[in-house]
Amino acid sequence: MLICFIRASVIYFSVLFAIRFLGKRQISEFQPFELVITIMIADIVTQPIGDVNVPLLNGIIPLVVLVFLQTLISFITYKNEKMRAFICGKPEYLIYDGDIMQKQMSKMLIGIDDLCEQLRNNDIVDLNEVSYMLLESNGQSSFIKKMDNGIPVSLIKYGKRMYESFKLVGYTDERLTEELKHRDIKDDKDVFWAYIYDNVLYIIRKDKLK
C-alpha cells in the first residue's frame, strides 16, 4: 500500500511539473502537437500507477522525452513561420470584408450549416453583421463586426515578410521597403512585427538582446 502511494505521488508531481512546464493554456487553446502530447502523457503515466510490476522509470523517462519534444517543437515553430504553419496550421479567413470565402470553406470542409452554427454560438444572428471571420489554428472562430475597425494584418513577423498578406491590404514589396526607409529601418531583420490596422502601418522594432 505504501509503495503504491509513493509511486502515485512521484508520478503525480512529475506530471504536475510537466504540465506546469508546458504552459497555462486551456485544452481548447492547445495546438495539435500540444494536444497529442497531453493525451500521450495521460496514457503513459497510468501504467506505472496501476501496476507495481511496471518500473517507475517506464513512466518518468517517456514523460521527460515528451516534454523535451514539446519544447523542441515549440522552439522550432517560434523560429520558423513555415514550420509553424505546417505543424500548427494557420488562421484562415472564412469571411473577409463581408464576403464569404467559399474556396476556403470548401478547402476546410466547412459547410453553410457549420458557418451558421459558429455565428449562433457567438450570438450573431445576421451574417451581414460580420466583417471578418477567422478560423484560428486551434479550431476556434474569431469574429470582427462591421462596426469595428477590422483586425491587424501582418506584413512582417520576426524579420520575415508575410507575402500572402500583402494583397489583402494592397501592399507591394516596394511600398513596404519605402515605408521602412522612412522610419530609418534598413533591414527586415530589425523588425519584430509590422502590421496594418485600420489602414495604418505599425512597426515594432526588434529588441537588441544582450
mmCIF file of C-alpha atoms in Angstrom:
data_model
loop_
_atom_site.group_PDB
_atom_site.id
_atom_site.type_symbol
_atom_site.label_atom_id
_atom_site.label_comp_id
_atom_site.label_asym_id
_atom_site.label_seq_id
_atom_site.Cartn_x
_atom_site.Cartn_y
_atom_site.Cartn_z
ATOM 1 C CA MET A 1 0.000 0.000 0.000
ATOM 2 C CA LEU A 2 2.813 2.384 0.933
ATOM 3 C CA ILE A 3 4.648 1.550 -2.309
ATOM 4 C CA CYS A 4 1.541 2.387 -4.367
ATOM 5 C CA PHE A 5 1.190 5.689 -2.504
ATOM 6 C CA ILE A 6 4.819 6.618 -3.131
ATOM 7 C CA ARG A 7 4.654 5.618 -6.816
ATOM 8 C CA ALA A 8 1.441 7.587 -7.357
ATOM 9 C CA SER A 9 2.942 10.629 -5.594
ATOM 10 C CA VAL A 10 6.106 10.532 -7.705
ATOM 11 C CA ILE A 11 4.105 10.246 -10.932
ATOM 12 C CA TYR A 12 1.695 12.973 -9.791
ATOM 13 C CA PHE A 13 4.412 15.522 -9.092
ATOM 14 C CA SER A 14 6.253 14.547 -12.281
ATOM 15 C CA VAL A 15 3.132 15.165 -14.381
ATOM 16 C CA LEU A 16 2.369 18.357 -12.426
ATOM 17 C CA PHE A 17 5.845 19.659 -13.232
ATOM 18 C CA ALA A 18 5.485 18.642 -16.895
ATOM 19 C CA ILE A 19 2.097 20.337 -17.329
ATOM 20 C CA ARG A 20 3.354 23.432 -15.498
ATOM 21 C CA PHE A 21 6.356 23.485 -17.798
ATOM 22 C CA LEU A 22 4.202 23.149 -20.915
ATOM 23 C CA GLY A 23 2.283 26.335 -20.117
ATOM 24 C CA LYS A 24 -1.030 27.638 -18.854
ATOM 25 C CA ARG A 25 -3.271 27.353 -21.896
ATOM 26 C CA GLN A 26 -6.618 25.597 -21.652
ATOM 27 C CA ILE A 27 -7.257 22.377 -23.580
ATOM 28 C CA SER A 28 -9.416 24.275 -26.107
ATOM 29 C CA GLU A 29 -6.468 26.551 -26.874
ATOM 30 C CA PHE A 30 -3.928 23.759 -27.471
ATOM 31 C CA GLN A 31 -2.185 23.441 -30.788
ATOM 32 C CA PRO A 32 -2.426 19.936 -32.353
ATOM 33 C CA PHE A 33 1.050 18.827 -31.204
ATOM 34 C CA GLU A 34 0.324 20.032 -27.651
ATOM 35 C CA LEU A 35 -2.924 18.085 -27.531
ATOM 36 C CA VAL A 36 -1.203 14.923 -28.811
ATOM 37 C CA ILE A 37 1.496 15.167 -26.136
ATOM 38 C CA THR A 38 -1.101 15.755 -23.395
ATOM 39 C CA ILE A 39 -3.054 12.641 -24.437
ATOM 40 C CA MET A 40 0.143 10.575 -24.578
ATOM 41 C CA ILE A 41 1.190 11.740 -21.106
ATOM 42 C CA ALA A 42 -2.176 10.664 -19.690
ATOM 43 C CA ASP A 43 -1.771 7.201 -21.228
ATOM 44 C CA ILE A 44 1.871 6.685 -20.262
ATOM 45 C CA VAL A 45 1.643 7.593 -16.578
ATOM 46 C CA THR A 46 -1.331 5.330 -15.822
ATOM 47 C CA GLN A 47 0.721 2.162 -16.395
ATOM 48 C CA PRO A 48 3.240 2.500 -13.527
ATOM 49 C CA ILE A 49 0.485 3.755 -11.199
ATOM 50 C CA GLY A 50 -1.842 0.819 -11.812
ATOM 51 C CA ASP A 51 0.748 -1.945 -11.989
ATOM 52 C CA VAL A 52 3.526 -2.159 -9.376
ATOM 53 C CA ASN A 53 5.364 -4.625 -11.611
ATOM 54 C CA VAL A 54 5.975 -1.868 -14.151
ATOM 55 C CA PRO A 55 9.183 0.053 -13.283
ATOM 56 C CA LEU A 56 8.590 3.620 -12.231
ATOM 57 C CA LEU A 57 11.126 4.810 -14.794
ATOM 58 C CA ASN A 58 8.860 3.414 -17.532
ATOM 59 C CA GLY A 59 6.577 6.326 -16.797
ATOM 60 C CA ILE A 60 9.091 9.038 -15.924
ATOM 61 C CA ILE A 61 11.517 8.592 -18.845
ATOM 62 C CA PRO A 62 8.815 8.810 -21.571
ATOM 63 C CA LEU A 63 7.390 11.825 -19.724
ATOM 64 C CA VAL A 64 10.759 13.605 -19.866
ATOM 65 C CA VAL A 65 11.101 12.711 -23.564
ATOM 66 C CA LEU A 66 7.655 14.143 -24.362
ATOM 67 C CA VAL A 67 8.397 17.377 -22.502
ATOM 68 C CA PHE A 68 11.671 17.657 -24.420
ATOM 69 C CA LEU A 69 9.895 17.085 -27.753
ATOM 70 C CA GLN A 70 7.232 19.647 -26.916
ATOM 71 C CA THR A 71 9.887 22.207 -26.010
ATOM 72 C CA LEU A 72 11.832 21.461 -29.188
ATOM 73 C CA ILE A 73 8.767 21.777 -31.416
ATOM 74 C CA SER A 74 7.715 24.995 -29.656
ATOM 75 C CA PHE A 75 11.175 26.460 -30.296
ATOM 76 C CA ILE A 76 11.129 25.397 -33.955
ATOM 77 C CA THR A 77 7.646 26.799 -34.569
ATOM 78 C CA TYR A 78 8.626 30.055 -32.850
ATOM 79 C CA LYS A 79 11.702 30.496 -35.036
ATOM 80 C CA ASN A 80 10.290 29.220 -38.339
ATOM 81 C CA GLU A 81 6.981 30.536 -39.655
ATOM 82 C CA LYS A 82 6.715 27.856 -42.360
ATOM 83 C CA MET A 83 7.228 25.053 -39.841
ATOM 84 C CA ARG A 84 4.632 26.641 -37.561
ATOM 85 C CA ALA A 85 2.115 26.737 -40.405
ATOM 86 C CA PHE A 86 2.917 23.094 -41.265
ATOM 87 C CA ILE A 87 2.726 21.756 -37.696
ATOM 88 C CA CYS A 88 0.089 24.030 -36.153
ATOM 89 C CA GLY A 89 -1.757 25.241 -39.215
ATOM 90 C CA LYS A 90 -2.578 28.915 -39.685
ATOM 91 C CA PRO A 91 -5.669 31.083 -39.296
ATOM 92 C CA GLU A 92 -7.900 31.075 -42.363
ATOM 93 C CA TYR A 93 -10.444 33.697 -43.391
ATOM 94 C CA LEU A 94 -13.944 32.334 -43.828
ATOM 95 C CA ILE A 95 -15.370 35.840 -44.198
ATOM 96 C CA TYR A 96 -13.236 38.714 -45.456
ATOM 97 C CA ASP A 97 -14.531 42.287 -45.723
ATOM 98 C CA GLY A 98 -18.095 40.973 -45.549
ATOM 99 C CA ASP A 99 -17.651 38.383 -48.328
ATOM 100 C CA ILE A 100 -17.845 34.636 -47.695
ATOM 101 C CA MET A 101 -14.631 32.911 -48.797
ATOM 102 C CA GLN A 102 -16.269 29.938 -50.486
ATOM 103 C CA LYS A 103 -12.962 28.476 -51.692
ATOM 104 C CA GLN A 104 -11.581 28.443 -48.143
ATOM 105 C CA MET A 105 -14.768 26.893 -46.768
ATOM 106 C CA SER A 106 -14.564 24.129 -49.356
ATOM 107 C CA LYS A 107 -10.869 23.572 -48.639
ATOM 108 C CA MET A 108 -11.533 23.201 -44.902
ATOM 109 C CA LEU A 109 -14.716 21.141 -45.396
ATOM 110 C CA ILE A 110 -16.890 23.705 -43.632
ATOM 111 C CA GLY A 111 -20.476 23.859 -44.837
ATOM 112 C CA ILE A 112 -23.094 26.595 -44.600
ATOM 113 C CA ASP A 113 -24.704 24.905 -41.592
ATOM 114 C CA ASP A 114 -21.319 24.826 -39.802
ATOM 115 C CA LEU A 115 -20.832 28.514 -40.542
ATOM 116 C CA CYS A 116 -24.286 29.401 -39.243
ATOM 117 C CA GLU A 117 -23.690 27.340 -36.102
ATOM 118 C CA GLN A 118 -20.484 29.268 -35.395
ATOM 119 C CA LEU A 119 -22.382 32.538 -35.855
ATOM 120 C CA ARG A 120 -25.113 31.467 -33.428
ATOM 121 C CA ASN A 121 -22.554 30.293 -30.870
ATOM 122 C CA ASN A 122 -21.173 33.829 -30.877
ATOM 123 C CA ASP A 123 -24.603 35.484 -30.567
ATOM 124 C CA ILE A 124 -24.604 36.655 -34.184
ATOM 125 C CA VAL A 125 -27.930 36.190 -35.956
ATOM 126 C CA ASP A 126 -27.256 38.059 -39.175
ATOM 127 C CA LEU A 127 -24.315 37.341 -41.473
ATOM 128 C CA ASN A 128 -24.397 40.980 -42.574
ATOM 129 C CA GLU A 129 -23.183 41.989 -39.104
ATOM 130 C CA VAL A 130 -19.822 40.302 -39.749
ATOM 131 C CA SER A 131 -16.926 41.991 -41.473
ATOM 132 C CA TYR A 132 -14.297 39.298 -40.792
ATOM 133 C CA MET A 133 -14.407 35.717 -39.559
ATOM 134 C CA LEU A 134 -11.235 33.776 -38.864
ATOM 135 C CA LEU A 135 -10.914 30.091 -38.157
ATOM 136 C CA GLU A 136 -7.966 30.018 -35.760
ATOM 137 C CA SER A 137 -5.286 27.324 -35.830
ATOM 138 C CA ASN A 138 -6.757 25.759 -32.672
ATOM 139 C CA GLY A 139 -10.165 25.374 -34.339
ATOM 140 C CA GLN A 140 -11.930 28.274 -32.640
ATOM 141 C CA SER A 141 -13.619 31.068 -34.570
ATOM 142 C CA SER A 142 -12.965 34.779 -34.183
ATOM 143 C CA PHE A 143 -15.353 37.466 -35.425
ATOM 144 C CA ILE A 144 -14.958 41.151 -36.199
ATOM 145 C CA LYS A 145 -18.220 43.002 -36.640
ATOM 146 C CA LYS A 146 -18.668 45.742 -39.215
ATOM 147 C CA MET A 147 -18.851 48.440 -36.575
ATOM 148 C CA ASP A 148 -15.282 47.578 -35.529
ATOM 149 C CA ASN A 149 -12.055 48.679 -37.196
ATOM 150 C CA GLY A 150 -11.069 45.263 -38.506
ATOM 151 C CA ILE A 151 -8.118 43.128 -37.458
ATOM 152 C CA PRO A 152 -4.346 43.566 -37.726
ATOM 153 C CA VAL A 153 -2.843 42.117 -40.916
ATOM 154 C CA SER A 154 0.797 41.109 -40.517
ATOM 155 C CA LEU A 155 3.279 42.223 -43.176
ATOM 156 C CA ILE A 156 6.459 41.257 -41.294
ATOM 157 C CA LYS A 157 6.857 38.822 -38.422
ATOM 158 C CA TYR A 158 10.186 38.025 -36.777
ATOM 159 C CA GLY A 159 12.026 39.766 -39.611
ATOM 160 C CA LYS A 160 10.319 37.853 -42.449
ATOM 161 C CA ARG A 161 7.815 39.223 -44.932
ATOM 162 C CA MET A 162 4.354 37.637 -45.000
ATOM 163 C CA TYR A 163 3.774 37.881 -48.742
ATOM 164 C CA GLU A 164 0.406 36.125 -48.633
ATOM 165 C CA SER A 165 -0.941 39.073 -46.602
ATOM 166 C CA PHE A 166 0.217 41.813 -48.968
ATOM 167 C CA LYS A 167 -2.694 41.513 -51.367
ATOM 168 C CA LEU A 168 -5.192 41.733 -48.507
ATOM 169 C CA VAL A 169 -4.131 45.310 -47.769
ATOM 170 C CA GLY A 170 -2.877 46.364 -51.204
ATOM 171 C CA TYR A 171 0.819 46.441 -50.328
ATOM 172 C CA THR A 172 3.801 45.629 -52.530
ATOM 173 C CA ASP A 173 7.448 44.878 -51.781
ATOM 174 C CA GLU A 174 8.473 48.312 -52.998
ATOM 175 C CA ARG A 175 5.876 50.158 -50.938
ATOM 176 C CA LEU A 176 6.785 48.338 -47.740
ATOM 177 C CA THR A 177 10.511 48.879 -48.343
ATOM 178 C CA GLU A 178 9.855 52.596 -48.834
ATOM 179 C CA GLU A 179 7.828 52.747 -45.613
ATOM 180 C CA LEU A 180 10.685 51.095 -43.716
ATOM 181 C CA LYS A 181 13.197 53.574 -45.148
ATOM 182 C CA HIS A 182 11.049 56.487 -43.991
ATOM 183 C CA ARG A 183 11.343 55.075 -40.464
ATOM 184 C CA ASP A 184 15.091 54.579 -40.757
ATOM 185 C CA ILE A 185 14.857 50.771 -40.938
ATOM 186 C CA LYS A 186 17.259 49.320 -43.490
ATOM 187 C CA ASP A 187 16.774 45.600 -42.880
ATOM 188 C CA ASP A 188 13.636 43.480 -42.317
ATOM 189 C CA LYS A 189 15.571 41.589 -39.640
ATOM 190 C CA ASP A 190 15.346 44.709 -37.452
ATOM 191 C CA VAL A 191 11.539 44.365 -37.398
ATOM 192 C CA PHE A 192 9.811 42.242 -34.786
ATOM 193 C CA TRP A 193 6.305 42.860 -36.126
ATOM 194 C CA ALA A 194 4.909 45.138 -38.811
ATOM 195 C CA TYR A 195 1.165 45.157 -39.350
ATOM 196 C CA ILE A 196 -1.701 47.116 -40.859
ATOM 197 C CA TYR A 197 -4.588 48.116 -38.626
ATOM 198 C CA ASP A 198 -7.361 50.470 -39.695
ATOM 199 C CA ASN A 199 -5.311 51.318 -42.830
ATOM 200 C CA VAL A 200 -2.320 52.432 -40.736
ATOM 201 C CA LEU A 201 1.083 50.716 -40.755
ATOM 202 C CA TYR A 202 2.505 49.973 -37.311
ATOM 203 C CA ILE A 203 6.077 48.779 -36.833
ATOM 204 C CA ILE A 204 7.565 47.251 -33.698
ATOM 205 C CA ARG A 205 11.335 47.088 -33.787
ATOM 206 C CA LYS A 206 13.193 44.025 -32.596
ATOM 207 C CA ASP A 207 14.816 44.416 -29.192
ATOM 208 C CA LYS A 208 18.583 44.417 -29.030
ATOM 209 C CA LEU A 209 19.065 41.477 -26.697
ATOM 210 C CA LYS A 210 22.221 41.491 -24.643
#
